[in-house]
Coordinates of C-alpha atoms and ligand atoms in Angstrom, one line a residue:
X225 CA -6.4 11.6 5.3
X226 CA -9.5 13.6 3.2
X227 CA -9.0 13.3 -0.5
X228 CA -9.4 16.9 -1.1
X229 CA -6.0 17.1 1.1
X230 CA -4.0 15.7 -1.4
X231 CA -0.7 16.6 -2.7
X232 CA -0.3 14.8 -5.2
X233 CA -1.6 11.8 -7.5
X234 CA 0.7 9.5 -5.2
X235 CA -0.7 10.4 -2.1
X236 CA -4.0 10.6 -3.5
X237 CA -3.7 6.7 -4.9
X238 CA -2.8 5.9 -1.3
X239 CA -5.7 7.3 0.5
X240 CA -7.6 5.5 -2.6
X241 CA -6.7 2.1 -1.9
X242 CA -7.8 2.4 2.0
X243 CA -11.1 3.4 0.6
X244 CA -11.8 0.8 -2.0
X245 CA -12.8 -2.6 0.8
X246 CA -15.9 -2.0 1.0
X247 CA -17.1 0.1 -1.5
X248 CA -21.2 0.4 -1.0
X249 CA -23.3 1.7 -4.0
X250 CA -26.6 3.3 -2.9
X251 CA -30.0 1.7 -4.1
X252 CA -33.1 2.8 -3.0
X253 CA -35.0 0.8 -4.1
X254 CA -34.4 -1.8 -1.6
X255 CA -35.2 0.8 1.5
X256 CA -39.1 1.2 1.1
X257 CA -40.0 4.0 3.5
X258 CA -36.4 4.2 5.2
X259 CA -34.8 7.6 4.0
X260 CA -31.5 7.0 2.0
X261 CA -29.2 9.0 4.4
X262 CA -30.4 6.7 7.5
X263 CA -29.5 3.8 5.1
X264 CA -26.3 5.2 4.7
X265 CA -25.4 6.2 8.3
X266 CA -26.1 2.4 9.1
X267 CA -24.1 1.2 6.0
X268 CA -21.0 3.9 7.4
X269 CA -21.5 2.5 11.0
X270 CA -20.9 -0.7 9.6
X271 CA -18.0 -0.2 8.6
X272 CA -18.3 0.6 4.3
X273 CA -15.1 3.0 3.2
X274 CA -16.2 4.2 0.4
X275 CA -20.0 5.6 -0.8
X276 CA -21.0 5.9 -4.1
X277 CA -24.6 7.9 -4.6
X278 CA -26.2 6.2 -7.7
X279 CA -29.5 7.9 -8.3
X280 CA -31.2 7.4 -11.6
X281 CA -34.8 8.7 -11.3
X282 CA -33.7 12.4 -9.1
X283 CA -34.2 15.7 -10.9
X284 CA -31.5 17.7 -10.5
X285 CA -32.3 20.0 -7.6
X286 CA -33.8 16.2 -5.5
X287 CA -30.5 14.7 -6.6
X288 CA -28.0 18.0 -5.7
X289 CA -29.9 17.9 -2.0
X290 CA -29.4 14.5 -1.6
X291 CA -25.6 14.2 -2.3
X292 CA -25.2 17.1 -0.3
X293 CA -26.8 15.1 2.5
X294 CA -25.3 11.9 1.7
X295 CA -21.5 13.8 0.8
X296 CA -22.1 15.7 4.8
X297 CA -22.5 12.1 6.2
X298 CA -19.6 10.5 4.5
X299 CA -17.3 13.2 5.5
X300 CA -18.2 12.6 8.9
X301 CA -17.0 9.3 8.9
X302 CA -14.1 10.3 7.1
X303 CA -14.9 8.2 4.2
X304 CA -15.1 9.3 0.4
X305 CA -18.2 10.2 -1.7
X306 CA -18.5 9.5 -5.2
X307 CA -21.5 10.4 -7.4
X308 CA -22.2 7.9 -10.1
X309 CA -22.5 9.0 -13.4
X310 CA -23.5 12.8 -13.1
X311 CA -20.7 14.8 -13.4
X312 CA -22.3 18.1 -12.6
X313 CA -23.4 16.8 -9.2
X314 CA -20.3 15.8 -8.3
X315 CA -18.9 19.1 -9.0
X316 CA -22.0 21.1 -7.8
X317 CA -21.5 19.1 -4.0
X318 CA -17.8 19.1 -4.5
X319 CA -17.8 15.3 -4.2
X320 CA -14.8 13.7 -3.6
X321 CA -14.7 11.6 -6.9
X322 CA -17.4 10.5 -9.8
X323 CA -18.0 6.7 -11.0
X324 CA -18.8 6.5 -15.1
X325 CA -18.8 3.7 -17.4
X326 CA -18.0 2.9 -20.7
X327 CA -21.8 4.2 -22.0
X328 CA -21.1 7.8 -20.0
X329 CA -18.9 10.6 -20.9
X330 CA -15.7 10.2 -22.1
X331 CA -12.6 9.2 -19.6
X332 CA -10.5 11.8 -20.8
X333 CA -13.6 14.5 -20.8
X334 CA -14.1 13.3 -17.5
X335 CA -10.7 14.3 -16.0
X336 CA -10.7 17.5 -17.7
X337 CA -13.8 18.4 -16.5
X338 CA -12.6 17.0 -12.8
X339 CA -9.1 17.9 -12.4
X340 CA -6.2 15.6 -10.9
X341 CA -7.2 16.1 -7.3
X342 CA -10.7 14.6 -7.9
X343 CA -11.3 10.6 -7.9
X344 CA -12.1 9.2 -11.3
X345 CA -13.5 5.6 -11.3
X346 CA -14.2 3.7 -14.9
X347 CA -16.4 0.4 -14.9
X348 CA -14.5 -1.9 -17.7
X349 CA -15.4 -5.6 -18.9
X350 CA -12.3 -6.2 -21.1
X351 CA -8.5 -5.9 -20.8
X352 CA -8.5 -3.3 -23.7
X353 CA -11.5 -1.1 -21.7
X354 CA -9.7 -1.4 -18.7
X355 CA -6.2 0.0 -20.0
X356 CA -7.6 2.4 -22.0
X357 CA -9.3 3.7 -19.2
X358 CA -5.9 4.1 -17.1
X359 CA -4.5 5.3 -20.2
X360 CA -6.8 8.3 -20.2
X361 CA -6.8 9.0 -16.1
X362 CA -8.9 6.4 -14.4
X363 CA -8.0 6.3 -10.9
X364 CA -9.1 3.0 -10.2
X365 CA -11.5 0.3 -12.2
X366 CA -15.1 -1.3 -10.9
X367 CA -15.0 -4.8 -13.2
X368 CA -17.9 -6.9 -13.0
X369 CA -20.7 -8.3 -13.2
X370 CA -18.6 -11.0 -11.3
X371 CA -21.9 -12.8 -9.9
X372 CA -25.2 -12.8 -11.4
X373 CA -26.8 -9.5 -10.1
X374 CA -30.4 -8.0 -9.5
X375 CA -29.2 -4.5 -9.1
X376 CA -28.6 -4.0 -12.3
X377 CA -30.7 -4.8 -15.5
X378 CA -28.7 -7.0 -18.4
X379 CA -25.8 -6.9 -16.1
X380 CA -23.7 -9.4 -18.1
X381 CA -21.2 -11.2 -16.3
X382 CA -17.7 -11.4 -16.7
X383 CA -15.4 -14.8 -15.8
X384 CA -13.1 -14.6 -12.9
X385 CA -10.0 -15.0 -15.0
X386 CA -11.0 -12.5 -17.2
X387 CA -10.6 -10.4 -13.7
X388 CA -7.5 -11.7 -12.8
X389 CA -6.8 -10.7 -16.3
X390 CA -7.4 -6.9 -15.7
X391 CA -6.4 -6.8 -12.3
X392 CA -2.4 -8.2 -14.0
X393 CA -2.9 -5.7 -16.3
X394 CA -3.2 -2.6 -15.4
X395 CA -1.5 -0.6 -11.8
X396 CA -4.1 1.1 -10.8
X397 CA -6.6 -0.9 -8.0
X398 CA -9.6 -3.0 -9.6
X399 CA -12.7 -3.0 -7.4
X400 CA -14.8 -6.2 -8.0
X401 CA -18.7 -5.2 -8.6
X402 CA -22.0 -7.4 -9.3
X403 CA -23.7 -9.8 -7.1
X404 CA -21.5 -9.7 -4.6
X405 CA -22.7 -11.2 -1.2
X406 CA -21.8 -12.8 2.0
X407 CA -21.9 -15.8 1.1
X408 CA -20.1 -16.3 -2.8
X409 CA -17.4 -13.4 -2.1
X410 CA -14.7 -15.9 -0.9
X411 CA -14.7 -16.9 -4.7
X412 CA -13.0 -13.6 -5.5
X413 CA -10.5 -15.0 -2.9
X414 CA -7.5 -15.2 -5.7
X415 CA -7.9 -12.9 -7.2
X416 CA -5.8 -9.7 -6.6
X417 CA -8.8 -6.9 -6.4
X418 CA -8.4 -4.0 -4.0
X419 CA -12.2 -4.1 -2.8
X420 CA -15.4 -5.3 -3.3
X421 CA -18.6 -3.1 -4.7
X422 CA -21.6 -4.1 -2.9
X423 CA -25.4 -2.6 -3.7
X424 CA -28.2 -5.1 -2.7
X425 CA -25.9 -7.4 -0.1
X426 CA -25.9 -3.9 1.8
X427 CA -28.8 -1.9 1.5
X428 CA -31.7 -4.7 0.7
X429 CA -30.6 -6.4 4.0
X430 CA -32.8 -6.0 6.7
X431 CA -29.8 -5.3 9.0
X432 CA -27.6 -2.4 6.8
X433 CA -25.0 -2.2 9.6
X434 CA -24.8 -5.9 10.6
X435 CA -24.4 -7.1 6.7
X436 CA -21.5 -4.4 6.3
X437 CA -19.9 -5.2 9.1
X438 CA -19.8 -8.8 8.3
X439 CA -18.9 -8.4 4.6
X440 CA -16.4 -6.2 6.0
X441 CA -14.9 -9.1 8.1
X442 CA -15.1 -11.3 5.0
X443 CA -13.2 -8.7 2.8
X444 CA -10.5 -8.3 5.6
X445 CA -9.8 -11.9 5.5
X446 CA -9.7 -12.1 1.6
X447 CA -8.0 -8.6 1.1
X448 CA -5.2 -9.5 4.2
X449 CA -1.5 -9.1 2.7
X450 CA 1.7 -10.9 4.1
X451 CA 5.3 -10.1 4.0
X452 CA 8.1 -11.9 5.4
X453 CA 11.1 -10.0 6.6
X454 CA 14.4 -12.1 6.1
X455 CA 16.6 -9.9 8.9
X456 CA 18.4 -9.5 12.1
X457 CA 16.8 -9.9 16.1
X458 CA 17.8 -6.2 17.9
X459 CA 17.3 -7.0 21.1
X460 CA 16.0 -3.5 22.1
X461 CA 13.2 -3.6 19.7
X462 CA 13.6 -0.9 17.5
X463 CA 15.7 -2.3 14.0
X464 CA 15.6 -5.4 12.7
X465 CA 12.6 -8.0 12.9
X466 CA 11.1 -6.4 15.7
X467 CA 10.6 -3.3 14.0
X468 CA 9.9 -4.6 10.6
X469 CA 7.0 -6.4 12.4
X470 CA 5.9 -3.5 14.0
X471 CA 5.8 -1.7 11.0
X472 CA 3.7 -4.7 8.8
X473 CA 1.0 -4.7 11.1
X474 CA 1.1 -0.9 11.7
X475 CA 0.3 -0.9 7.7
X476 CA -2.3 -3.3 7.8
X477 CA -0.2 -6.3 6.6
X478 CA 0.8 -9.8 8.0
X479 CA 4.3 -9.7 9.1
X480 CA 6.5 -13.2 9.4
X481 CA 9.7 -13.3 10.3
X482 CA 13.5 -15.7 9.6
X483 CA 16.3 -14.4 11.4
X484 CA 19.6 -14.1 10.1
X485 CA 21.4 -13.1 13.6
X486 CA 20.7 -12.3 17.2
X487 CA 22.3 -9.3 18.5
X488 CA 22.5 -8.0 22.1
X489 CA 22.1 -4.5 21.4
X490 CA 20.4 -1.2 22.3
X491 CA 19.8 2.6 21.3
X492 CA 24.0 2.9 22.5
X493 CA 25.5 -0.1 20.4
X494 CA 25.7 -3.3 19.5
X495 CA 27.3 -5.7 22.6
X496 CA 27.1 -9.0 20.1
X497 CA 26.4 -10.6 17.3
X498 CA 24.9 -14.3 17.0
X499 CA 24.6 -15.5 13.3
X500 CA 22.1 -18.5 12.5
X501 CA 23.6 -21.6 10.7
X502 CA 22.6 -21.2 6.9
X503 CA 20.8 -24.8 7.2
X504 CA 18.4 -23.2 10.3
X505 CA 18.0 -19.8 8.2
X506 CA 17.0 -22.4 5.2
X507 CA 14.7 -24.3 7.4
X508 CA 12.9 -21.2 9.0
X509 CA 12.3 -20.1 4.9
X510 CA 10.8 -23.1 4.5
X511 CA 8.7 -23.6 7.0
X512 CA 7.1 -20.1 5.9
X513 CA 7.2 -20.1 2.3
X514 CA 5.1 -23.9 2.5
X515 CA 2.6 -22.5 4.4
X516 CA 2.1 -19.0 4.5
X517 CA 3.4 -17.4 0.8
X518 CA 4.3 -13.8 1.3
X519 CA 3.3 -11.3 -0.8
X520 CA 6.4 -9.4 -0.6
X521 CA 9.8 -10.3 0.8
X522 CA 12.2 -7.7 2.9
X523 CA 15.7 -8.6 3.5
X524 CA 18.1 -6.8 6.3
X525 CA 21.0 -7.6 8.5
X526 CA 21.9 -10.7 6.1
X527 CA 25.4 -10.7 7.9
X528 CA 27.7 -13.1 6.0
X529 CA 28.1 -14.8 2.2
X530 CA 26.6 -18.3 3.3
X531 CA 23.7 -16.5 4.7
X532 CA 23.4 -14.4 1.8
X533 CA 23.5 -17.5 -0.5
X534 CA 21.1 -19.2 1.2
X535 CA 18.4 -16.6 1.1
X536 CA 19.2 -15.8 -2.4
X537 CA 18.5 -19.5 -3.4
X538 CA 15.5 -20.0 -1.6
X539 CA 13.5 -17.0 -2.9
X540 CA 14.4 -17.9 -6.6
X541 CA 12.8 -21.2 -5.8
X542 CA 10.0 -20.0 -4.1
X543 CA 9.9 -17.3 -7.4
X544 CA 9.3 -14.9 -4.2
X545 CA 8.0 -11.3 -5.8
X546 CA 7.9 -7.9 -4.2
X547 CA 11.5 -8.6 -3.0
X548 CA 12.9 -5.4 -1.0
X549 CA 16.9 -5.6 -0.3
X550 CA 17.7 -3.2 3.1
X551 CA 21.7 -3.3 2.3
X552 CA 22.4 -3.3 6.2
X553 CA 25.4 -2.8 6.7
X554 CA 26.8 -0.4 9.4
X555 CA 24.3 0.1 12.4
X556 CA 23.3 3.7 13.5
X557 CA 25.9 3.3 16.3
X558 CA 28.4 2.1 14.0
X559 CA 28.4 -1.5 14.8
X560 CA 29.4 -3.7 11.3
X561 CA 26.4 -5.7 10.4
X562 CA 27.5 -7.5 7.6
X563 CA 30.9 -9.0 6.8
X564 CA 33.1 -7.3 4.5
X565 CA 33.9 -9.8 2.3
X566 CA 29.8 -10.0 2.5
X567 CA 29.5 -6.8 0.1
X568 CA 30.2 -8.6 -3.3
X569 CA 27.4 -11.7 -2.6
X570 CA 24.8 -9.2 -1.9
X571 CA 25.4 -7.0 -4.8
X572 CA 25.9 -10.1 -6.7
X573 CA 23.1 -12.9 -5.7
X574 CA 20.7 -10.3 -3.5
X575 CA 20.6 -7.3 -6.3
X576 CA 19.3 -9.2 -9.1
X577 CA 16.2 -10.5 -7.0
X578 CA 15.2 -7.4 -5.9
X579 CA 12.4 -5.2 -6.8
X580 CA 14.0 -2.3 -4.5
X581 CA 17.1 -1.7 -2.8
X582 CA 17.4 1.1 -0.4
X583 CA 20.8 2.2 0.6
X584 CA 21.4 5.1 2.6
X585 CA 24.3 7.4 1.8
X586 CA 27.2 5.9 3.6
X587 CA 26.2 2.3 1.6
X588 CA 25.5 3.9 -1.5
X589 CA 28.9 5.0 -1.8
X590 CA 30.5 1.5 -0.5
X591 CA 28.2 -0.2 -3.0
X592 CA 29.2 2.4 -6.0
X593 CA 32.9 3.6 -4.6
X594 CA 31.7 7.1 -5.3
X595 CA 31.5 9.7 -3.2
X596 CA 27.9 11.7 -2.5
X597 CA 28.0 15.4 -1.8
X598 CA 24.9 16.3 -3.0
X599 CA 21.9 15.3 -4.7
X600 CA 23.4 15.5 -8.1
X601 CA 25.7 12.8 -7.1
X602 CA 23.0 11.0 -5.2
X603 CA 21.4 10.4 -8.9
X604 CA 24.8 9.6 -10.3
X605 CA 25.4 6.6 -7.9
X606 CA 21.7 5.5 -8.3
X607 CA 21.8 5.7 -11.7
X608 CA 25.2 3.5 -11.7
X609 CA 23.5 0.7 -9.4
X610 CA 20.3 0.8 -11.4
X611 CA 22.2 0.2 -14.5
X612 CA 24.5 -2.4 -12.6
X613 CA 22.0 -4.5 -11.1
X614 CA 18.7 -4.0 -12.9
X615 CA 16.7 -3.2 -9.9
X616 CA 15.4 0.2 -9.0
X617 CA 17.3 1.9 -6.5
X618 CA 15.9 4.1 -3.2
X619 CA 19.2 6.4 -2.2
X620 CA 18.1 7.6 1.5
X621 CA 18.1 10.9 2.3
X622 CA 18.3 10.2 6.1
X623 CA 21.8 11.7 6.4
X624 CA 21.4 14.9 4.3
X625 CA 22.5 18.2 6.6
X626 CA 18.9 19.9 5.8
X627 CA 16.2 18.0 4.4
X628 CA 15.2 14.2 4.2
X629 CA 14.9 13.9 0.6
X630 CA 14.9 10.4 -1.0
X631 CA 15.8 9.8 -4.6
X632 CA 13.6 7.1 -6.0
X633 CA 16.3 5.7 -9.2
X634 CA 13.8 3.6 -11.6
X635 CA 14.2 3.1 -15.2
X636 CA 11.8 5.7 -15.9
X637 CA 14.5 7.6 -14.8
X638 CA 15.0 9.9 -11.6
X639 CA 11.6 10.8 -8.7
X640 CA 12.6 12.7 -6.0
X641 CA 10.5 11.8 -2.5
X642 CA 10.6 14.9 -0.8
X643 CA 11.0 14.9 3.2
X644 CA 11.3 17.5 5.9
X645 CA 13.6 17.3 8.3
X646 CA 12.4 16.3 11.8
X647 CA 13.9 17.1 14.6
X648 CA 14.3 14.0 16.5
X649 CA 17.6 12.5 17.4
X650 CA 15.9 9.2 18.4
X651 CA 16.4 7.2 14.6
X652 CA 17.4 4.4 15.8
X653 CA 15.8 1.7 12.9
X654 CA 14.5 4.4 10.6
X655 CA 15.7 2.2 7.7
X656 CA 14.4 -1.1 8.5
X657 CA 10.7 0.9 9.1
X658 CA 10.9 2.1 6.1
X659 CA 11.9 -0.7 4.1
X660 CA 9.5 -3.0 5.7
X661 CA 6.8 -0.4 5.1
X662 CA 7.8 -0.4 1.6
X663 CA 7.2 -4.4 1.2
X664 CA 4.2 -4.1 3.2
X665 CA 2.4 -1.7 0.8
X666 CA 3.8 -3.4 -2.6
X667 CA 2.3 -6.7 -0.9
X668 CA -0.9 -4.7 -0.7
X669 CA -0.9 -4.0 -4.6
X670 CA 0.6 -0.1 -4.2
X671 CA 2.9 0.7 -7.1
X672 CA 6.4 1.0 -6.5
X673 CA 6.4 4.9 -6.4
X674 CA 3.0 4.9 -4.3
X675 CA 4.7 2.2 -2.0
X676 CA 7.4 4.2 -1.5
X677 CA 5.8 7.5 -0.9
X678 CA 3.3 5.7 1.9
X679 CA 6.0 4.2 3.4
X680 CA 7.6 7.5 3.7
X681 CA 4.5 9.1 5.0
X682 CA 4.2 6.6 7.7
X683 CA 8.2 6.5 8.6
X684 CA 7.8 10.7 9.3
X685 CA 5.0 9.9 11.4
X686 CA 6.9 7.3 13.6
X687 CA 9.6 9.9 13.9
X688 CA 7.4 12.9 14.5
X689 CA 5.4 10.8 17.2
X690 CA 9.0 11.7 19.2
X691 CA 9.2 8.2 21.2
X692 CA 12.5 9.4 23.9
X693 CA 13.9 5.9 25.2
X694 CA 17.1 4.7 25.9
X695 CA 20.5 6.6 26.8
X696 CA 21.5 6.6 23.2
X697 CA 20.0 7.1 19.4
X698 CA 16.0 5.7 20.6
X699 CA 13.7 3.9 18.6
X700 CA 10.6 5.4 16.5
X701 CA 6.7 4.8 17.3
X702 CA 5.5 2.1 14.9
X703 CA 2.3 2.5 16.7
X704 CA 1.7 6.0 16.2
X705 CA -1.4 5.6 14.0
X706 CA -3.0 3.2 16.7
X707 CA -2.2 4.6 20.4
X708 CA -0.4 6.8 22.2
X709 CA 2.3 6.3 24.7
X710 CA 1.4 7.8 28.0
Ligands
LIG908 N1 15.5 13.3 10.9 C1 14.7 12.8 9.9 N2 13.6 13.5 9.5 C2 12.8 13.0 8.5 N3 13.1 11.8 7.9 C3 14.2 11.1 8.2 C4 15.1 11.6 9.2 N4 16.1 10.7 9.4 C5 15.8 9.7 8.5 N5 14.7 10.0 7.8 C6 14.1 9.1 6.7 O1 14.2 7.8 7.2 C7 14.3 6.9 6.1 C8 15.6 6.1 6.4 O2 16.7 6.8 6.0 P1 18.1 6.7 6.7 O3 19.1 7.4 5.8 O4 18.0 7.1 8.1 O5 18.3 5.1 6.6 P2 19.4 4.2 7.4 O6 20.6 5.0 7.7 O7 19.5 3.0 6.6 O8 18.6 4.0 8.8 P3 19.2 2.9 9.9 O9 20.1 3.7 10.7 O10 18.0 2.5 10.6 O11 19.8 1.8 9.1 C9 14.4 7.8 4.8 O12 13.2 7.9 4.2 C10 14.9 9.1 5.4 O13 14.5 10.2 4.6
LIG909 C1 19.4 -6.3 13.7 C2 19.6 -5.0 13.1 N1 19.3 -4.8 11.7 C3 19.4 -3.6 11.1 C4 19.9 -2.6 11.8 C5 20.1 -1.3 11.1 O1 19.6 -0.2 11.8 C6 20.2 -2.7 13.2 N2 20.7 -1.7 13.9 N3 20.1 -3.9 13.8
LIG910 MG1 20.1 1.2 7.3

């Protein structure tokens, strides 16, 4: 999506954080008689997702033509262009953002001057710069020097837990910066940065494309995310495990998978139900949380109070995080997916873990014994489980007569998630898609309200892309952002 589309500071921190990997500051420096746009079209063929144009020697008229050029080339590749420093420029080409640290203008002075649409990006060395720099509209933070660095003079450097520091800090993404090369940046591999700044590793290498490409590689590998879904096997593919799946890759995260049940089912109903023993569901946790630690957790179908118990005491020991409780309960076709004496252990042992749970409006009022009529009420019984539970609260709009409005229930109070209605009778697993797109963003860093609003964006998309199949309620297309069925 082009930053200058966006609605909103959500959506616009969500198109951020797929441009901050590979983050590539110009230098010419390093280019000798190789004209800077060339460099750049290599660096943009190779893969960098975000350009920054950091010119210190340009008059003003040399430096206006060149962003122009540079900003032309980005937008080609659909990538973001950021001026360093010179806010004038920036507004002048109508850049997509501006880069200034803590010597250059004022944060605040900066925003004004750029407006909310406009990416604002803050370099910070300490905990204190860094939150005062969200405080006053940073949209994200470059922290370095995390290496020793040649591309900038008495660069000093910073200690990786200091970064760690920042990155625990603060909630908007930190983009690691100084010396950063091929061959040290697996150090940063613990550390929870959304992206890597890269000036000489880039555009002093005598191969620009090649050394992005490959520094892309290595960022993929340290920036991958996982998330485990903890749910029910629907045979037809389109709830449950197989969809949560589907939906974790489809948003760029590692899916992994324990199954609570089998069920022989399909877009008409639900034939059978198979539960797991609670010791195989405990082994399958196991065998996943001592390998592979996910970086957010998604429960579903949990079907029955063992079960329940079981899952609920194996992610306090694991101290899972990013937990995200889909209170299954009724399938779209009405088949009971979770015992009813099963209601009081998941409120109970599930609630409490959870970072998020996402009823839709039949369960919200089993969960709350109120009844919803509108959205007034919707806040009401999201209010009530909030305040029962202490987790934030997601009341699905996916059965309102005229819109698809979601009420987000947080202790900041109430954030309504606006959603148009699509016409598509085929919704079979639209709440295990969008609860496993949820996890899969919080794993990637996303704050809860920007999680929620990307998972919502991608959920309409798997519904617009209007997949027909089946003779009853069909399944969504979880890959509608990567191909299209004939
Ligand atoms: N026709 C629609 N158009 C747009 N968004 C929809 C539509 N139906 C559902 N949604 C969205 O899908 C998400 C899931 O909501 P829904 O109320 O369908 O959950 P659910 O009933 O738990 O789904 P499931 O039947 O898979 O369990 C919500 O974000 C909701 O707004
Ligand atoms: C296995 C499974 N989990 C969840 C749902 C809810 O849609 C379903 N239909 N099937
Ligand atoms: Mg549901």
């Amino acid at each position: 999506m082009s930053l200058s589309l966006c609605q909103n500071n959500i959506t616009k921190a969500c198109a951020l954080r797929k441009a901050l990997p590979l983050y590539a500051i110009t230098d010419r420096r390093w280019l000798g008689d190789k004209p800077l746009a060339q460099a750049v079209k290599e660096a943009l063929l190779g893969g960098v997702t975000m350009i920054q144009l950091r010119e210190k020697n340009l008059d003003t008229d040399c430096f206006l033509q060149e962003a122009q050029r540079i900003k032309a080339l980005c937008h080609a590749f659909n990538v973001p262009f950021i001026v360093n420093d010179n806010i004038g420029i920036a507004l002048a080409c109508d850049a997509d953002g501006v880069h200034i640290g803590q010597q250059d203008m004022a944060v605040k002075e900066a925003r004004a001057l750029l407006g909310p649409n406009k990416i604002l990006g803050v370099s910070a060395k300490t905990t204190a710069q860094a939150l005062a720099a969200e405080n006053d509209g940073a949209d994200y933070l470059g922290v370095g020097a995390v290496f020793p660095t040649d591309s900038k003079a008495n660069a000093s450097e910073i200690s990786h837990n200091e970064l760690q520091r920042i990155c625990a800090a603060v909630s908007i993404p930190v983009v690691a910066i100084g010396g950063i090369n091929e061959k040290n940046i697996s150090k940063l591999q613990h550390s929870s940065i959304s992206g890597a700044a890269v000036i000489s590793a880039i555009f002093a290498a005598p191969d620009i494309r090649a050394a992005a490409t490959r520094l892309r590689q290595r960022l993929s590998a340290l920036l991958t995310k996982t998330a485990l879904t903890i749910a029910g096997s629907d045979a037809s593919g389109g709830a449950g495990i197989q969809a949560d799946l589907k939906t974790m890759l489809a948003c760029g995260v590692y899916g992994m998978s324990a199954i609570t049940a089998l069920t022989a089912q399909n877009t008409t109903g639900v034939a059978g139900v198979s539960p797991s023993t609670p010791d195989f569901l405990s082994a399958q946790l196991d065998s996943i949380f001592d390998d592979i630690f996910p970086d957010a957790v998604k429960t579903g179908m949990v079907f029955s109070t063992p079960l329940i118990a079981v899952i609920a005491g194996r992610l306090r020991h694991y101290q899972a995080k990013n937990i995200v409780v889909d209170p299954v309960m009724i399938a779209t076709s009405g088949a009971h997916l979770l015992s009813t004496d099963a209601i009081t252990a998941l409120k109970e042992q599930l609630f409490p873990l959870a970072t998020l749970i996402t009823p839709n409006l039949k369960e919200t009022e089993a969960l709350t014994g109120l009844s919803i009529a509108n959205k007034a009420d919707m806040e009401t019984a999201a209010r009530k489980l909030q305040a029962a539970y202490g987790c934030n609260v997601l009341c699905k709009g996916g059965h309102r007569p005229t819109d698809a409005d979601d009420l987000l229930y947080t202790a900041d109070g109430p954030l309504w998630l606006p959603g148009r209605r699509v016409d598509n009778p085929n919704t079979h697993g639209t709440g295990c898609t969008l609860s496993a797109a949820i996890a899969a963003h919080l794993a990637k860093g996303y704050s809860l309200p920007q999680a929620v609003q990307a998972a919502k964006d991608y959920l309409t998309g798997a519904l617009t892309a209007g997949l027909n199949l089946g003779h009853g309620a069909g399944p969504l297309h979880h890959g509608w952002q990567l191909c299209k069925f004939p």
